[in-house]
Amino acid sequence: MWMLRSDAAPTLGEQQQNIVGTLRPDEKAIMTYVSCFYHAFSGAQKAETAANRICKVLAVNQENEQMMEDYEKLASNLLEWIRRTIPWLEDRTQQKTVNDMQAKQEDFRDYRTVHKPPKVQEKCQLEISFNTLQTKLRLSNRPAFMPSEGRMVSDINAAWHTLEGAEKGYEEWILSEIRRLERLEHLAEKFHQKAAIHESWTNGKEAMLTQKDYETSTLSEVKALLRKHEAFESDLAAHQDRVEQIAAIAQELNELDYYDSASVNDRCQKICDQWDTLGALTHRRKDSLERTEKQLESIDELYLEYAKRAAPFNNWMEGAMEDLQDMFIVHNIEEIQGLIAAHEQFKSTLPEANKEREAIQAIQAEVQKIAQSNGIKLSGANPYTTITPGSIDDKWEQAMAMVPQRDKALQEELNKQNSNDTLRATFATQANAVGAYIQAKMEEIGRISIEMNGTLEDQLTHLREYQQSILSYMPEINKLEGDHQHIQEALIFDNQYTSYTMEHLRVGWEQLLTTIARTINEVENQILTRDAKGISQDQLYEYRASFNHFDKDHTGSLIAEEFKACLISLGYDVENDKQGDTEFARIMSIVDPNNSGAVTFQAFIDFMSSETTDKDTADQVIASFKILAGDKNFIMPDELRRELPPDQAEYCIARMAPYTGPDGVPGALDYMSFSTALYGESDL
């Protein structure tokens, strides 16, 4: 408790009463009254000044805290979106058909054009908010804002980089899967087509090979059966290639992980087992027939010649029909032109093939002539082969009908590839123009950021106009996206007319928008610094000229050696000695608190302005609170509510720790620890 001494100086009221009650007060009484009056009004003025200073400090702190909360919330939401999106992009669940994979491709296109662009804008806004907050903290002499763990701008950039890597991998996987499934569908169709032809050919062959008709046949009939069997062996050997092709296709389907490999393997195994059985039965029947070879004396050579020539010719026609019906997949003009050239070469062999067909039919005609001349009764069937002249003619007509159909299919594919080539050229023309535009604008922004044309407000206006001109180019980007969509829908996987890909151009466009926004933010922060520090335009020009002079590579930042040379040119004692190194290390800790090794222009002007301007300190705030507390080491809530606005008074009361000093009273608050915490010198 404060105790008044008996000899204490009279108060202003007491002195006023003394003067009023005295008829003619002396000079000493008047001087005493004036002195009391002066001290009373002087104390009131100090309290008002202290309260104003505290209000200013608290308002800045409240605004900064709100910006920190906004940054944390926005960063959390963006990182959460990235965390949810990456697993989707890393999902490699295989599909069974091309249509299923194209549906995934459409979902990915929606993600690129609908879901991602707003997040790009959020990321850009997050960086702008972070830079603005750091600038305001430096201007108010507050410590730099350190986001919570995992929410730094660098963390967000790293997560964004991971997201873009996942995007690229996902798109490459989709295209690879489409190619693989196309190949699988083509191979599966080819397998089933060849298997059906082979199964049709083998139908009834086992029954034929297991019959024992030679046991009751005449000598001539046995000889005929032996020749027929030789013709069958020739036909069997001719079909060996088809069996090997079927097995090879099945093996390739297994290697490419075809979803229905089980049924393919089962069918292939049945064909191979049946082929082995046919081979064994063929050898067994041949042995049986050879035992009666002596009985084979009368043989019709013409039938044998017919059979020997008809079998390979029939096999050739079957192969030609397979080729004419064969499905094909091409991706460029050269490939379809190669198929057309092969088809033209095939057509050039048709006249010789027709001569062979006529020669085979002439053999059968000669048989009929000889039989009629010698009164021989023919059974109507060639004992050495099942291939009849009618079947040869039927297959020949079928093959000839397939030729124009093949011509039409190849021409349609050629037209399609010409159309695809036009799509490639259209995309390449637009992509080359957009790529050159982005490169030119990036270089121009880099040049603008280091030039000193006009005031900062003029530069800001110019940059915003420049930003609008860049945004007006967006229809060209959208047009390019449309061209790229046509490219993908046409299943075009390469483009020899341009080195640009849509992915590269998307990244370049996003970087261009981010760069111009970041440059505008840097100029805005320079304006904040200039206004807060009272820096003249001439001083800013001088700072920029010095900075640009030592920024030799025009990167917009100075490395440690360049910054040191700049300081020496400005008169700072940072020469290469112990004292100079210590001073330079101190300065670098101010301009580069994150130890990145580079000094930006904003950090440079912050440092230069801080050397010549006044700034609030913790000691000044403590002194202001001490005045409000009546020179006590603590302050009461009522005193805060009396001297400060209500919201700032409650702000202090909520954050001040209880005073624990020996001279404290109940409810006393510690304004000293609160003041030092505002400037990062202690913890609240």
mmCIF file of C-alpha atoms in Angstrom, residues 219-538:
data_model
loop_
_atom_site.group_PDB
_atom_site.id
_atom_site.type_symbol
_atom_site.label_atom_id
_atom_site.label_comp_id
_atom_site.label_asym_id
_atom_site.label_seq_id
_atom_site.Cartn_x
_atom_site.Cartn_y
_atom_site.Cartn_z
ATOM 1 C CA LEU A 219 -5.614 -104.079 -103.835
ATOM 2 C CA SER A 220 -6.399 -101.098 -105.976
ATOM 3 C CA GLU A 221 -8.430 -99.563 -103.197
ATOM 4 C CA VAL A 222 -5.594 -100.036 -100.682
ATOM 5 C CA LYS A 223 -3.154 -98.414 -103.044
ATOM 6 C CA ALA A 224 -5.605 -95.567 -103.453
ATOM 7 C CA LEU A 225 -5.883 -95.245 -99.672
ATOM 8 C CA LEU A 226 -2.100 -95.032 -99.363
ATOM 9 C CA ARG A 227 -1.880 -92.251 -101.916
ATOM 10 C CA LYS A 228 -4.726 -90.472 -100.217
ATOM 11 C CA HIS A 229 -2.854 -90.738 -96.957
ATOM 12 C CA GLU A 230 0.270 -89.227 -98.515
ATOM 13 C CA ALA A 231 -1.805 -86.304 -99.708
ATOM 14 C CA PHE A 232 -3.203 -85.930 -96.179
ATOM 15 C CA GLU A 233 0.317 -85.859 -94.755
ATOM 16 C CA SER A 234 1.160 -83.065 -97.169
ATOM 17 C CA ASP A 235 -1.929 -81.202 -96.029
ATOM 18 C CA LEU A 236 -1.049 -81.916 -92.379
ATOM 19 C CA ALA A 237 2.438 -80.491 -92.829
ATOM 20 C CA ALA A 238 0.972 -77.439 -94.517
ATOM 21 C CA HIS A 239 -1.183 -76.823 -91.406
ATOM 22 C CA GLN A 240 1.790 -77.090 -89.033
ATOM 23 C CA ASP A 241 2.510 -73.383 -89.484
ATOM 24 C CA ARG A 242 -1.040 -72.470 -88.473
ATOM 25 C CA VAL A 243 -0.778 -74.531 -85.260
ATOM 26 C CA GLU A 244 2.537 -72.859 -84.434
ATOM 27 C CA GLN A 245 0.973 -69.444 -85.105
ATOM 28 C CA ILE A 246 -1.940 -70.263 -82.782
ATOM 29 C CA ALA A 247 0.468 -71.329 -80.005
ATOM 30 C CA ALA A 248 2.615 -68.204 -80.529
ATOM 31 C CA ILE A 249 -0.421 -65.912 -80.313
ATOM 32 C CA ALA A 250 -1.594 -67.667 -77.134
ATOM 33 C CA GLN A 251 1.877 -67.252 -75.628
ATOM 34 C CA GLU A 252 1.895 -63.544 -76.473
ATOM 35 C CA LEU A 253 -1.572 -63.113 -74.903
ATOM 36 C CA ASN A 254 -0.240 -64.706 -71.723
ATOM 37 C CA GLU A 255 2.823 -62.461 -71.706
ATOM 38 C CA LEU A 256 0.612 -59.381 -72.136
ATOM 39 C CA ASP A 257 -1.612 -60.526 -69.212
ATOM 40 C CA TYR A 258 -4.819 -60.976 -71.230
ATOM 41 C CA TYR A 259 -7.793 -61.089 -68.857
ATOM 42 C CA ASP A 260 -9.290 -64.219 -70.518
ATOM 43 C CA SER A 261 -6.005 -66.116 -70.778
ATOM 44 C CA ALA A 262 -7.528 -69.162 -69.079
ATOM 45 C CA SER A 263 -9.988 -69.860 -71.896
ATOM 46 C CA VAL A 264 -7.317 -69.071 -74.517
ATOM 47 C CA ASN A 265 -4.875 -71.493 -72.873
ATOM 48 C CA ASP A 266 -7.562 -74.154 -72.614
ATOM 49 C CA ARG A 267 -8.467 -73.858 -76.292
ATOM 50 C CA CYS A 268 -4.804 -73.770 -77.345
ATOM 51 C CA GLN A 269 -4.022 -76.839 -75.255
ATOM 52 C CA LYS A 270 -6.901 -78.747 -76.833
ATOM 53 C CA ILE A 271 -5.629 -77.810 -80.304
ATOM 54 C CA CYS A 272 -2.059 -78.889 -79.467
ATOM 55 C CA ASP A 273 -3.222 -82.147 -77.877
ATOM 56 C CA GLN A 274 -5.413 -82.869 -80.872
ATOM 57 C CA TRP A 275 -2.496 -82.027 -83.189
ATOM 58 C CA ASP A 276 -0.258 -84.515 -81.371
ATOM 59 C CA THR A 277 -3.023 -87.098 -81.593
ATOM 60 C CA LEU A 278 -3.412 -86.462 -85.325
ATOM 61 C CA GLY A 279 0.334 -86.886 -85.788
ATOM 62 C CA ALA A 280 0.375 -90.176 -83.907
ATOM 63 C CA LEU A 281 -2.691 -91.464 -85.741
ATOM 64 C CA THR A 282 -1.194 -90.404 -89.069
ATOM 65 C CA HIS A 283 1.978 -92.388 -88.417
ATOM 66 C CA ARG A 284 -0.031 -95.415 -87.271
ATOM 67 C CA ARG A 285 -2.258 -95.435 -90.366
ATOM 68 C CA LYS A 286 0.693 -94.986 -92.666
ATOM 69 C CA ASP A 287 2.369 -98.048 -91.162
ATOM 70 C CA SER A 288 -0.766 -100.078 -91.710
ATOM 71 C CA LEU A 289 -1.130 -98.975 -95.305
ATOM 72 C CA GLU A 290 2.532 -99.629 -96.089
ATOM 73 C CA ARG A 291 2.099 -103.241 -95.078
ATOM 74 C CA THR A 292 -0.268 -103.663 -98.048
ATOM 75 C CA GLU A 293 1.788 -101.542 -100.442
ATOM 76 C CA LYS A 294 2.483 -104.506 -102.688
ATOM 77 C CA GLN A 295 -1.195 -104.635 -103.532
ATOM 78 C CA LEU A 296 -1.138 -101.032 -104.831
ATOM 79 C CA GLU A 297 -0.371 -101.496 -108.507
ATOM 80 C CA SER A 298 -3.021 -99.649 -110.324
ATOM 81 C CA ILE A 299 -3.114 -95.993 -109.518
ATOM 82 C CA ASP A 300 -4.455 -93.081 -111.310
ATOM 83 C CA GLU A 301 -1.504 -90.659 -111.675
ATOM 84 C CA LEU A 302 -3.740 -87.876 -112.662
ATOM 85 C CA TYR A 303 -5.668 -88.088 -109.414
ATOM 86 C CA LEU A 304 -2.400 -88.070 -107.512
ATOM 87 C CA GLU A 305 -1.065 -85.114 -109.441
ATOM 88 C CA TYR A 306 -4.351 -83.292 -108.884
ATOM 89 C CA ALA A 307 -4.221 -83.991 -105.159
ATOM 90 C CA LYS A 308 -0.609 -82.882 -104.828
ATOM 91 C CA ARG A 309 -1.214 -79.633 -106.623
ATOM 92 C CA ALA A 310 -4.678 -78.971 -105.236
ATOM 93 C CA ALA A 311 -3.699 -79.331 -101.551
ATOM 94 C CA PRO A 312 -1.013 -76.599 -101.508
ATOM 95 C CA PHE A 313 -3.090 -74.434 -103.789
ATOM 96 C CA ASN A 314 -6.080 -74.862 -101.478
ATOM 97 C CA ASN A 315 -3.879 -74.087 -98.492
ATOM 98 C CA TRP A 316 -2.557 -71.008 -100.314
ATOM 99 C CA MET A 317 -6.125 -69.842 -100.952
ATOM 100 C CA GLU A 318 -7.055 -70.373 -97.312
ATOM 101 C CA GLY A 319 -3.979 -68.413 -96.265
ATOM 102 C CA ALA A 320 -4.830 -65.659 -98.760
ATOM 103 C CA MET A 321 -8.386 -65.479 -97.413
ATOM 104 C CA GLU A 322 -7.033 -65.258 -93.872
ATOM 105 C CA ASP A 323 -4.735 -62.407 -94.905
ATOM 106 C CA LEU A 324 -7.552 -60.599 -96.719
ATOM 107 C CA GLN A 325 -9.714 -60.824 -93.585
ATOM 108 C CA ASP A 326 -6.860 -60.109 -91.181
ATOM 109 C CA MET A 327 -7.471 -57.174 -88.861
ATOM 110 C CA PHE A 328 -4.866 -54.439 -88.742
ATOM 111 C CA ILE A 329 -3.926 -51.569 -86.436
ATOM 112 C CA VAL A 330 -1.770 -48.707 -87.713
ATOM 113 C CA HIS A 331 -0.755 -45.409 -86.146
ATOM 114 C CA ASN A 332 0.657 -43.411 -89.056
ATOM 115 C CA ILE A 333 0.560 -43.011 -92.819
ATOM 116 C CA GLU A 334 3.779 -44.961 -93.365
ATOM 117 C CA GLU A 335 2.346 -48.088 -91.746
ATOM 118 C CA ILE A 336 -0.873 -48.064 -93.794
ATOM 119 C CA GLN A 337 1.103 -47.349 -96.956
ATOM 120 C CA GLY A 338 3.212 -50.410 -96.143
ATOM 121 C CA LEU A 339 0.063 -52.533 -95.873
ATOM 122 C CA ILE A 340 -1.260 -51.105 -99.145
ATOM 123 C CA ALA A 341 2.051 -51.885 -100.865
ATOM 124 C CA ALA A 342 1.943 -55.465 -99.540
ATOM 125 C CA HIS A 343 -1.641 -55.812 -100.749
ATOM 126 C CA GLU A 344 -0.703 -54.524 -104.204
ATOM 127 C CA GLN A 345 2.137 -57.033 -104.321
ATOM 128 C CA PHE A 346 -0.339 -59.782 -103.403
ATOM 129 C CA LYS A 347 -2.673 -58.704 -106.212
ATOM 130 C CA SER A 348 0.221 -58.872 -108.665
ATOM 131 C CA THR A 349 0.523 -62.626 -107.916
ATOM 132 C CA LEU A 350 -3.120 -63.339 -108.718
ATOM 133 C CA PRO A 351 -2.605 -63.916 -112.491
ATOM 134 C CA GLU A 352 -0.044 -66.676 -111.778
ATOM 135 C CA ALA A 353 -2.336 -68.156 -109.122
ATOM 136 C CA ASN A 354 -5.205 -68.205 -111.616
ATOM 137 C CA LYS A 355 -3.009 -70.067 -114.109
ATOM 138 C CA GLU A 356 -2.288 -72.686 -111.410
ATOM 139 C CA ARG A 357 -6.021 -72.992 -110.690
ATOM 140 C CA GLU A 358 -6.741 -73.508 -114.391
ATOM 141 C CA ALA A 359 -3.967 -76.117 -114.580
ATOM 142 C CA ILE A 360 -5.454 -78.036 -111.608
ATOM 143 C CA GLN A 361 -8.905 -77.909 -113.170
ATOM 144 C CA ALA A 362 -7.342 -79.154 -116.455
ATOM 145 C CA ILE A 363 -6.051 -82.242 -114.607
ATOM 146 C CA GLN A 364 -9.571 -83.037 -113.425
ATOM 147 C CA ALA A 365 -10.875 -82.474 -116.949
ATOM 148 C CA GLU A 366 -8.243 -84.871 -118.286
ATOM 149 C CA VAL A 367 -9.416 -87.526 -115.793
ATOM 150 C CA GLN A 368 -12.950 -87.178 -117.042
ATOM 151 C CA LYS A 369 -11.776 -87.425 -120.660
ATOM 152 C CA ILE A 370 -9.751 -90.563 -120.037
ATOM 153 C CA ALA A 371 -12.627 -92.181 -118.093
ATOM 154 C CA GLN A 372 -15.055 -91.470 -120.882
ATOM 155 C CA SER A 373 -12.610 -92.695 -123.516
ATOM 156 C CA ASN A 374 -11.984 -95.975 -121.670
ATOM 157 C CA GLY A 375 -15.482 -96.532 -120.294
ATOM 158 C CA ILE A 376 -14.295 -96.194 -116.693
ATOM 159 C CA LYS A 377 -16.893 -95.699 -114.023
ATOM 160 C CA LEU A 378 -15.775 -93.033 -111.622
ATOM 161 C CA SER A 379 -17.093 -92.828 -108.121
ATOM 162 C CA GLY A 380 -17.245 -89.098 -108.514
ATOM 163 C CA ALA A 381 -14.625 -88.433 -105.826
ATOM 164 C CA ASN A 382 -10.869 -88.236 -105.986
ATOM 165 C CA PRO A 383 -9.498 -91.049 -103.836
ATOM 166 C CA TYR A 384 -6.438 -88.992 -102.860
ATOM 167 C CA THR A 385 -8.007 -85.771 -101.676
ATOM 168 C CA THR A 386 -11.263 -84.265 -100.488
ATOM 169 C CA ILE A 387 -10.590 -81.058 -102.356
ATOM 170 C CA THR A 388 -12.985 -80.878 -105.271
ATOM 171 C CA PRO A 389 -12.794 -78.609 -108.310
ATOM 172 C CA GLY A 390 -16.017 -76.992 -107.111
ATOM 173 C CA SER A 391 -14.518 -76.162 -103.709
ATOM 174 C CA ILE A 392 -11.477 -74.673 -105.406
ATOM 175 C CA ASP A 393 -13.673 -72.497 -107.617
ATOM 176 C CA ASP A 394 -15.847 -71.475 -104.647
ATOM 177 C CA LYS A 395 -12.837 -70.446 -102.576
ATOM 178 C CA TRP A 396 -11.321 -68.654 -105.536
ATOM 179 C CA GLU A 397 -14.517 -66.630 -106.033
ATOM 180 C CA GLN A 398 -14.662 -65.864 -102.319
ATOM 181 C CA ALA A 399 -11.035 -64.708 -102.348
ATOM 182 C CA MET A 400 -11.630 -62.523 -105.414
ATOM 183 C CA ALA A 401 -14.660 -60.957 -103.716
ATOM 184 C CA MET A 402 -12.525 -60.172 -100.657
ATOM 185 C CA VAL A 403 -9.919 -58.261 -102.692
ATOM 186 C CA PRO A 404 -12.057 -55.127 -103.326
ATOM 187 C CA GLN A 405 -13.301 -55.294 -99.739
ATOM 188 C CA ARG A 406 -9.677 -55.245 -98.588
ATOM 189 C CA ASP A 407 -8.984 -52.361 -100.998
ATOM 190 C CA LYS A 408 -11.853 -50.406 -99.445
ATOM 191 C CA ALA A 409 -10.765 -51.113 -95.873
ATOM 192 C CA LEU A 410 -7.181 -50.063 -96.595
ATOM 193 C CA GLN A 411 -8.331 -46.899 -98.384
ATOM 194 C CA GLU A 412 -10.603 -45.988 -95.468
ATOM 195 C CA GLU A 413 -7.709 -46.476 -93.065
ATOM 196 C CA LEU A 414 -5.489 -44.354 -95.331
ATOM 197 C CA ASN A 415 -8.109 -41.593 -95.243
ATOM 198 C CA LYS A 416 -8.284 -41.925 -91.459
ATOM 199 C CA GLN A 417 -4.495 -41.626 -91.140
ATOM 200 C CA ASN A 418 -4.511 -38.596 -93.451
ATOM 201 C CA SER A 419 -7.134 -37.062 -91.180
ATOM 202 C CA ASN A 420 -5.006 -37.925 -88.136
ATOM 203 C CA ASP A 421 -2.017 -36.293 -89.796
ATOM 204 C CA THR A 422 -4.102 -33.158 -90.300
ATOM 205 C CA LEU A 423 -4.984 -33.236 -86.588
ATOM 206 C CA ARG A 424 -1.285 -33.543 -85.765
ATOM 207 C CA ALA A 425 -0.410 -30.555 -87.952
ATOM 208 C CA THR A 426 -3.268 -28.463 -86.491
ATOM 209 C CA PHE A 427 -2.206 -29.236 -82.922
ATOM 210 C CA ALA A 428 1.472 -28.636 -83.744
ATOM 211 C CA THR A 429 0.755 -25.213 -85.309
ATOM 212 C CA GLN A 430 -1.197 -24.084 -82.250
ATOM 213 C CA ALA A 431 1.257 -25.709 -79.798
ATOM 214 C CA ASN A 432 4.277 -24.033 -81.422
ATOM 215 C CA ALA A 433 2.530 -20.657 -81.279
ATOM 216 C CA VAL A 434 1.486 -21.094 -77.636
ATOM 217 C CA GLY A 435 4.935 -22.369 -76.633
ATOM 218 C CA ALA A 436 6.653 -19.384 -78.248
ATOM 219 C CA TYR A 437 4.129 -17.013 -76.619
ATOM 220 C CA ILE A 438 4.741 -18.449 -73.134
ATOM 221 C CA GLN A 439 8.525 -18.311 -73.582
ATOM 222 C CA ALA A 440 8.408 -14.702 -74.811
ATOM 223 C CA LYS A 441 6.123 -13.594 -71.972
ATOM 224 C CA MET A 442 8.282 -15.296 -69.334
ATOM 225 C CA GLU A 443 11.351 -13.476 -70.663
ATOM 226 C CA GLU A 444 9.471 -10.159 -70.808
ATOM 227 C CA ILE A 445 8.227 -10.525 -67.212
ATOM 228 C CA GLY A 446 11.786 -11.222 -66.097
ATOM 229 C CA ARG A 447 12.920 -8.057 -67.866
ATOM 230 C CA ILE A 448 10.104 -5.929 -66.418
ATOM 231 C CA SER A 449 10.860 -7.104 -62.871
ATOM 232 C CA ILE A 450 14.363 -5.601 -62.958
ATOM 233 C CA GLU A 451 13.624 -2.401 -64.905
ATOM 234 C CA MET A 452 12.914 0.957 -63.203
ATOM 235 C CA ASN A 453 10.355 2.593 -65.467
ATOM 236 C CA GLY A 454 8.171 5.113 -63.585
ATOM 237 C CA THR A 455 6.935 4.972 -60.005
ATOM 238 C CA LEU A 456 6.008 1.784 -58.209
ATOM 239 C CA GLU A 457 2.341 2.623 -58.798
ATOM 240 C CA ASP A 458 3.072 3.006 -62.530
ATOM 241 C CA GLN A 459 4.899 -0.318 -62.521
ATOM 242 C CA LEU A 460 2.012 -1.954 -60.653
ATOM 243 C CA THR A 461 -0.533 -0.569 -63.124
ATOM 244 C CA HIS A 462 1.604 -1.714 -66.036
ATOM 245 C CA LEU A 463 1.991 -5.203 -64.562
ATOM 246 C CA ARG A 464 -1.734 -5.561 -63.943
ATOM 247 C CA GLU A 465 -2.478 -4.472 -67.506
ATOM 248 C CA TYR A 466 0.157 -6.944 -68.650
ATOM 249 C CA GLN A 467 -1.520 -9.637 -66.519
ATOM 250 C CA GLN A 468 -4.876 -8.905 -68.168
ATOM 251 C CA SER A 469 -3.292 -9.148 -71.603
ATOM 252 C CA ILE A 470 -1.901 -12.563 -70.655
ATOM 253 C CA LEU A 471 -5.275 -13.715 -69.306
ATOM 254 C CA SER A 472 -6.892 -12.613 -72.576
ATOM 255 C CA TYR A 473 -4.726 -15.251 -74.280
ATOM 256 C CA MET A 474 -6.673 -17.984 -72.433
ATOM 257 C CA PRO A 475 -8.949 -18.747 -75.460
ATOM 258 C CA GLU A 476 -5.829 -19.851 -77.353
ATOM 259 C CA ILE A 477 -5.005 -22.270 -74.520
ATOM 260 C CA ASN A 478 -8.577 -23.555 -74.559
ATOM 261 C CA LYS A 479 -8.392 -23.987 -78.330
ATOM 262 C CA LEU A 480 -5.188 -25.980 -77.890
ATOM 263 C CA GLU A 481 -6.930 -28.133 -75.257
ATOM 264 C CA GLY A 482 -9.680 -28.809 -77.793
ATOM 265 C CA ASP A 483 -7.124 -29.800 -80.441
ATOM 266 C CA HIS A 484 -5.425 -32.054 -77.895
ATOM 267 C CA GLN A 485 -8.755 -33.681 -77.054
ATOM 268 C CA HIS A 486 -9.291 -34.459 -80.734
ATOM 269 C CA ILE A 487 -5.778 -35.942 -80.851
ATOM 270 C CA GLN A 488 -6.506 -38.216 -77.889
ATOM 271 C CA GLU A 489 -9.955 -39.221 -79.145
ATOM 272 C CA ALA A 490 -8.334 -40.260 -82.431
ATOM 273 C CA LEU A 491 -5.842 -42.392 -80.421
ATOM 274 C CA ILE A 492 -2.856 -40.490 -81.825
ATOM 275 C CA PHE A 493 0.214 -41.162 -79.704
ATOM 276 C CA ASP A 494 3.005 -39.275 -81.487
ATOM 277 C CA ASN A 495 3.453 -36.010 -83.381
ATOM 278 C CA GLN A 496 6.485 -35.409 -85.548
ATOM 279 C CA TYR A 497 5.510 -31.788 -86.249
ATOM 280 C CA THR A 498 6.236 -30.374 -82.794
ATOM 281 C CA SER A 499 8.406 -31.009 -79.758
ATOM 282 C CA TYR A 500 5.751 -29.591 -77.426
ATOM 283 C CA THR A 501 3.373 -31.796 -75.467
ATOM 284 C CA MET A 502 0.145 -30.642 -73.853
ATOM 285 C CA GLU A 503 1.610 -31.428 -70.442
ATOM 286 C CA HIS A 504 4.632 -29.172 -71.027
ATOM 287 C CA LEU A 505 2.428 -26.320 -72.233
ATOM 288 C CA ARG A 506 0.032 -26.666 -69.287
ATOM 289 C CA VAL A 507 2.938 -26.442 -66.834
ATOM 290 C CA GLY A 508 4.416 -23.481 -68.740
ATOM 291 C CA TRP A 509 1.072 -21.624 -68.722
ATOM 292 C CA GLU A 510 0.626 -22.215 -64.983
ATOM 293 C CA GLN A 511 4.174 -20.977 -64.351
ATOM 294 C CA LEU A 512 3.488 -17.867 -66.462
ATOM 295 C CA LEU A 513 0.334 -16.994 -64.468
ATOM 296 C CA THR A 514 2.132 -17.660 -61.176
ATOM 297 C CA THR A 515 5.151 -15.560 -62.196
ATOM 298 C CA ILE A 516 3.129 -12.472 -63.163
ATOM 299 C CA ALA A 517 1.057 -12.767 -59.961
ATOM 300 C CA ARG A 518 4.221 -13.117 -57.881
ATOM 301 C CA THR A 519 5.811 -10.105 -59.619
ATOM 302 C CA ILE A 520 2.709 -7.979 -58.926
ATOM 303 C CA ASN A 521 2.821 -9.064 -55.288
ATOM 304 C CA GLU A 522 6.500 -8.063 -55.043
ATOM 305 C CA VAL A 523 5.711 -4.533 -56.299
ATOM 306 C CA GLU A 524 2.764 -4.283 -53.858
ATOM 307 C CA ASN A 525 5.081 -5.271 -51.020
ATOM 308 C CA GLN A 526 7.597 -2.658 -52.164
ATOM 309 C CA ILE A 527 4.833 -0.046 -51.999
ATOM 310 C CA LEU A 528 3.951 -1.194 -48.476
ATOM 311 C CA THR A 529 7.601 -0.954 -47.470
ATOM 312 C CA ARG A 530 8.025 2.469 -49.071
ATOM 313 C CA ASP A 531 4.920 3.894 -47.376
ATOM 314 C CA ALA A 532 5.672 2.339 -44.005
ATOM 315 C CA LYS A 533 9.329 3.367 -43.975
ATOM 316 C CA GLY A 534 8.958 6.729 -45.692
ATOM 317 C CA ILE A 535 11.345 5.814 -48.525
ATOM 318 C CA SER A 536 11.433 8.270 -51.414
ATOM 319 C CA GLN A 537 11.155 7.250 -55.060
ATOM 320 C CA ASP A 538 14.759 8.363 -55.650
#
